[in-house]
Amino acid sequence: MDRLNEDVKRALKAKDKKRLSVLRGVKSSLQNEAIKEGRELQEQDALSVLNREWKQRKESLHEFENAGRDDLTEEIEKELAILSEYMPESLSEEELDRIVQETITETGASSGSDMGTVMSAVMPKVQGRADGKLVNQFVRKHLT
């Protein structure tokens, strides 16, 4: 949060309206989440909020691309570039596969009916570093 506050100040001084808008939006989302939770956010909570912001923009980007709105696509790509500075480094497919296999072993899962158990155990381990759809694909691959 300190880094975010400092970056908001820098964006203000630099008169970088786009960066300022994105950072204020993220800061607002973090504050709203803290109010909703009734406590100060932990790093994991903040990652969850950032991930939600990232996903919303990715979905918008996809919709704008499908609609042929290049002007809006450019804007969303700029926002994603700004957000990416705050996101943890993504896991490689090999790392994700290893985490999924370890979790399947830990939980004793053996069939597709154990998918929910494995997903709920894997997601906290990869929070903000892997997309849920990709995790789902890996879990499904190993359980079927």
PDB file of C-alpha atoms in Angstrom:
ATOM      1  CA  MET A   1       0.000   0.000   0.000  1.00  0.00           C
ATOM      2  CA  ASP A   2       2.931   2.316   0.728  1.00  0.00           C
ATOM      3  CA  ARG A   3       4.323   1.712  -2.740  1.00  0.00           C
ATOM      4  CA  LEU A   4       0.920   2.437  -4.240  1.00  0.00           C
ATOM      5  CA  ASN A   5       0.641   5.717  -2.342  1.00  0.00           C
ATOM      6  CA  GLU A   6       4.100   6.768  -3.472  1.00  0.00           C
ATOM      7  CA  ASP A   7       3.307   5.871  -7.074  1.00  0.00           C
ATOM      8  CA  VAL A   8       0.086   7.908  -6.909  1.00  0.00           C
ATOM      9  CA  LYS A   9       2.128  10.912  -5.743  1.00  0.00           C
ATOM     10  CA  ARG A  10       4.641  10.394  -8.568  1.00  0.00           C
ATOM     11  CA  ALA A  11       1.857  10.134 -11.151  1.00  0.00           C
ATOM     12  CA  LEU A  12       0.321  13.342  -9.805  1.00  0.00           C
ATOM     13  CA  LYS A  13       3.621  15.197 -10.067  1.00  0.00           C
ATOM     14  CA  ALA A  14       4.295  13.806 -13.540  1.00  0.00           C
ATOM     15  CA  LYS A  15       0.725  14.657 -14.624  1.00  0.00           C
ATOM     16  CA  ASP A  16       0.348  11.098 -15.903  1.00  0.00           C
ATOM     17  CA  LYS A  17      -3.460  10.979 -16.006  1.00  0.00           C
ATOM     18  CA  LYS A  18      -3.771   7.379 -17.193  1.00  0.00           C
ATOM     19  CA  ARG A  19      -1.431   5.998 -14.516  1.00  0.00           C
ATOM     20  CA  LEU A  20      -3.070   8.134 -11.856  1.00  0.00           C
ATOM     21  CA  SER A  21      -6.526   6.938 -12.824  1.00  0.00           C
ATOM     22  CA  VAL A  22      -5.535   3.255 -12.721  1.00  0.00           C
ATOM     23  CA  LEU A  23      -3.647   3.577  -9.433  1.00  0.00           C
ATOM     24  CA  ARG A  24      -6.475   5.483  -7.770  1.00  0.00           C
ATOM     25  CA  GLY A  25      -8.910   2.828  -8.952  1.00  0.00           C
ATOM     26  CA  VAL A  26      -6.775   0.060  -7.479  1.00  0.00           C
ATOM     27  CA  LYS A  27      -6.296   2.001  -4.264  1.00  0.00           C
ATOM     28  CA  SER A  28     -10.049   2.517  -4.023  1.00  0.00           C
ATOM     29  CA  SER A  29     -10.699  -1.195  -4.601  1.00  0.00           C
ATOM     30  CA  LEU A  30      -8.197  -2.070  -1.871  1.00  0.00           C
ATOM     31  CA  GLN A  31      -9.812   0.366   0.559  1.00  0.00           C
ATOM     32  CA  ASN A  32     -13.291  -0.953  -0.250  1.00  0.00           C
ATOM     33  CA  GLU A  33     -12.120  -4.509   0.361  1.00  0.00           C
ATOM     34  CA  ALA A  34     -10.598  -3.480   3.706  1.00  0.00           C
ATOM     35  CA  ILE A  35     -13.881  -1.864   4.712  1.00  0.00           C
ATOM     36  CA  LYS A  36     -15.820  -4.936   3.604  1.00  0.00           C
ATOM     37  CA  GLU A  37     -13.499  -7.221   5.574  1.00  0.00           C
ATOM     38  CA  GLY A  38     -13.504  -4.874   8.567  1.00  0.00           C
ATOM     39  CA  ARG A  39      -9.743  -5.144   8.973  1.00  0.00           C
ATOM     40  CA  GLU A  40      -6.471  -4.167   7.376  1.00  0.00           C
ATOM     41  CA  LEU A  41      -5.732  -6.262   4.309  1.00  0.00           C
ATOM     42  CA  GLN A  42      -3.036  -8.888   4.365  1.00  0.00           C
ATOM     43  CA  GLU A  43      -0.792  -9.389   1.341  1.00  0.00           C
ATOM     44  CA  GLN A  44      -2.910 -12.333   0.190  1.00  0.00           C
ATOM     45  CA  ASP A  45      -6.062 -10.178   0.313  1.00  0.00           C
ATOM     46  CA  ALA A  46      -4.373  -7.402  -1.655  1.00  0.00           C
ATOM     47  CA  LEU A  47      -3.247  -9.944  -4.262  1.00  0.00           C
ATOM     48  CA  SER A  48      -6.805 -11.151  -4.572  1.00  0.00           C
ATOM     49  CA  VAL A  49      -8.018  -7.597  -5.232  1.00  0.00           C
ATOM     50  CA  LEU A  50      -5.254  -6.981  -7.780  1.00  0.00           C
ATOM     51  CA  ASN A  51      -6.071 -10.254  -9.480  1.00  0.00           C
ATOM     52  CA  ARG A  52      -9.741  -9.260  -9.683  1.00  0.00           C
ATOM     53  CA  GLU A  53      -8.792  -5.893 -11.238  1.00  0.00           C
ATOM     54  CA  TRP A  54      -6.527  -7.699 -13.723  1.00  0.00           C
ATOM     55  CA  LYS A  55      -9.251 -10.177 -14.692  1.00  0.00           C
ATOM     56  CA  GLN A  56     -11.833  -7.436 -15.215  1.00  0.00           C
ATOM     57  CA  ARG A  57      -9.525  -5.657 -17.619  1.00  0.00           C
ATOM     58  CA  LYS A  58      -8.605  -8.869 -19.442  1.00  0.00           C
ATOM     59  CA  GLU A  59     -12.300  -9.621 -19.960  1.00  0.00           C
ATOM     60  CA  SER A  60     -12.886  -6.068 -21.201  1.00  0.00           C
ATOM     61  CA  LEU A  61      -9.931  -6.390 -23.560  1.00  0.00           C
ATOM     62  CA  HIS A  62     -11.359  -9.600 -24.983  1.00  0.00           C
ATOM     63  CA  GLU A  63     -14.788  -7.986 -25.482  1.00  0.00           C
ATOM     64  CA  PHE A  64     -13.329  -4.875 -27.112  1.00  0.00           C
ATOM     65  CA  GLU A  65     -11.195  -6.986 -29.447  1.00  0.00           C
ATOM     66  CA  ASN A  66     -14.258  -8.985 -30.481  1.00  0.00           C
ATOM     67  CA  ALA A  67     -16.168  -5.756 -31.105  1.00  0.00           C
ATOM     68  CA  GLY A  68     -13.296  -4.303 -33.161  1.00  0.00           C
ATOM     69  CA  ARG A  69     -12.864  -1.347 -30.790  1.00  0.00           C
ATOM     70  CA  ASP A  70      -9.157  -0.699 -31.286  1.00  0.00           C
ATOM     71  CA  ASP A  71      -9.342   2.630 -29.451  1.00  0.00           C
ATOM     72  CA  LEU A  72     -10.615   0.969 -26.279  1.00  0.00           C
ATOM     73  CA  THR A  73      -8.320  -2.024 -26.730  1.00  0.00           C
ATOM     74  CA  GLU A  74      -5.301   0.305 -26.598  1.00  0.00           C
ATOM     75  CA  GLU A  75      -6.552   1.937 -23.396  1.00  0.00           C
ATOM     76  CA  ILE A  76      -7.103  -1.404 -21.657  1.00  0.00           C
ATOM     77  CA  GLU A  77      -3.674  -2.635 -22.745  1.00  0.00           C
ATOM     78  CA  LYS A  78      -2.118   0.456 -21.155  1.00  0.00           C
ATOM     79  CA  GLU A  79      -4.034  -0.223 -17.939  1.00  0.00           C
ATOM     80  CA  LEU A  80      -2.887  -3.850 -17.936  1.00  0.00           C
ATOM     81  CA  ALA A  81       0.714  -2.718 -18.383  1.00  0.00           C
ATOM     82  CA  ILE A  82       0.386  -0.465 -15.335  1.00  0.00           C
ATOM     83  CA  LEU A  83      -1.268  -3.210 -13.274  1.00  0.00           C
ATOM     84  CA  SER A  84       1.367  -5.746 -14.287  1.00  0.00           C
ATOM     85  CA  GLU A  85       3.924  -3.753 -12.296  1.00  0.00           C
ATOM     86  CA  TYR A  86       2.070  -4.745  -9.118  1.00  0.00           C
ATOM     87  CA  MET A  87       1.321  -8.348  -9.991  1.00  0.00           C
ATOM     88  CA  PRO A  88       3.614 -11.148  -8.823  1.00  0.00           C
ATOM     89  CA  GLU A  89       5.568 -12.993 -11.488  1.00  0.00           C
ATOM     90  CA  SER A  90       3.454 -15.626 -13.214  1.00  0.00           C
ATOM     91  CA  LEU A  91       4.231 -19.294 -12.764  1.00  0.00           C
ATOM     92  CA  SER A  92       5.529 -21.213 -15.751  1.00  0.00           C
ATOM     93  CA  GLU A  93       3.425 -24.128 -16.935  1.00  0.00           C
ATOM     94  CA  GLU A  94       6.071 -26.519 -15.578  1.00  0.00           C
ATOM     95  CA  GLU A  95       5.943 -24.922 -12.121  1.00  0.00           C
ATOM     96  CA  LEU A  96       2.150 -24.954 -12.125  1.00  0.00           C
ATOM     97  CA  ASP A  97       2.084 -28.582 -13.215  1.00  0.00           C
ATOM     98  CA  ARG A  98       4.460 -29.514 -10.382  1.00  0.00           C
ATOM     99  CA  ILE A  99       2.325 -27.660  -7.800  1.00  0.00           C
ATOM    100  CA  VAL A 100      -0.829 -29.391  -9.077  1.00  0.00           C
ATOM    101  CA  GLN A 101       0.814 -32.829  -8.928  1.00  0.00           C
ATOM    102  CA  GLU A 102       2.134 -32.201  -5.401  1.00  0.00           C
ATOM    103  CA  THR A 103      -1.292 -31.035  -4.252  1.00  0.00           C
ATOM    104  CA  ILE A 104      -2.994 -34.078  -5.756  1.00  0.00           C
ATOM    105  CA  THR A 105      -0.554 -36.265  -3.818  1.00  0.00           C
ATOM    106  CA  GLU A 106      -1.083 -34.234  -0.603  1.00  0.00           C
ATOM    107  CA  THR A 107      -4.871 -34.447  -0.825  1.00  0.00           C
ATOM    108  CA  GLY A 108      -4.933 -38.088  -1.914  1.00  0.00           C
ATOM    109  CA  ALA A 109      -7.159 -37.208  -4.867  1.00  0.00           C
ATOM    110  CA  SER A 110      -7.639 -39.941  -7.436  1.00  0.00           C
ATOM    111  CA  SER A 111     -10.594 -39.088  -9.665  1.00  0.00           C
ATOM    112  CA  GLY A 112     -12.560 -36.249 -11.209  1.00  0.00           C
ATOM    113  CA  SER A 113     -14.887 -36.197  -8.215  1.00  0.00           C
ATOM    114  CA  ASP A 114     -11.953 -34.874  -6.134  1.00  0.00           C
ATOM    115  CA  MET A 115     -11.533 -31.870  -8.417  1.00  0.00           C
ATOM    116  CA  GLY A 116     -13.074 -29.358  -5.992  1.00  0.00           C
ATOM    117  CA  THR A 117     -10.822 -30.528  -3.175  1.00  0.00           C
ATOM    118  CA  VAL A 118      -7.704 -30.184  -5.301  1.00  0.00           C
ATOM    119  CA  MET A 119      -8.749 -26.795  -6.734  1.00  0.00           C
ATOM    120  CA  SER A 120      -9.432 -25.375  -3.277  1.00  0.00           C
ATOM    121  CA  ALA A 121      -6.003 -26.575  -2.128  1.00  0.00           C
ATOM    122  CA  VAL A 122      -4.102 -25.344  -5.201  1.00  0.00           C
ATOM    123  CA  MET A 123      -5.608 -21.863  -5.601  1.00  0.00           C
ATOM    124  CA  PRO A 124      -4.160 -20.348  -2.399  1.00  0.00           C
ATOM    125  CA  LYS A 125      -0.721 -21.630  -3.433  1.00  0.00           C
ATOM    126  CA  VAL A 126      -0.853 -19.932  -6.827  1.00  0.00           C
ATOM    127  CA  GLN A 127      -2.905 -16.846  -5.929  1.00  0.00           C
ATOM    128  CA  GLY A 128      -2.209 -14.064  -8.391  1.00  0.00           C
ATOM    129  CA  ARG A 129       0.465 -16.080 -10.188  1.00  0.00           C
ATOM    130  CA  ALA A 130      -1.713 -18.369 -12.318  1.00  0.00           C
ATOM    131  CA  ASP A 131      -5.098 -18.092 -13.972  1.00  0.00           C
ATOM    132  CA  GLY A 132      -7.825 -20.246 -12.466  1.00  0.00           C
ATOM    133  CA  LYS A 133      -8.819 -21.611 -15.880  1.00  0.00           C
ATOM    134  CA  LEU A 134      -5.285 -22.850 -16.473  1.00  0.00           C
ATOM    135  CA  VAL A 135      -5.142 -24.409 -12.996  1.00  0.00           C
ATOM    136  CA  ASN A 136      -8.444 -26.120 -13.732  1.00  0.00           C
ATOM    137  CA  GLN A 137      -7.038 -27.560 -16.968  1.00  0.00           C
ATOM    138  CA  PHE A 138      -3.989 -28.988 -15.195  1.00  0.00           C
ATOM    139  CA  VAL A 139      -6.046 -30.483 -12.366  1.00  0.00           C
ATOM    140  CA  ARG A 140      -8.483 -32.007 -14.852  1.00  0.00           C
ATOM    141  CA  LYS A 141      -5.572 -33.424 -16.899  1.00  0.00           C
ATOM    142  CA  HIS A 142      -4.110 -35.199 -13.874  1.00  0.00           C
ATOM    143  CA  LEU A 143      -7.382 -36.476 -12.419  1.00  0.00           C
ATOM    144  CA  THR A 144      -8.819 -38.033 -15.571  1.00  0.00           C
TER     145      THR A 144
END
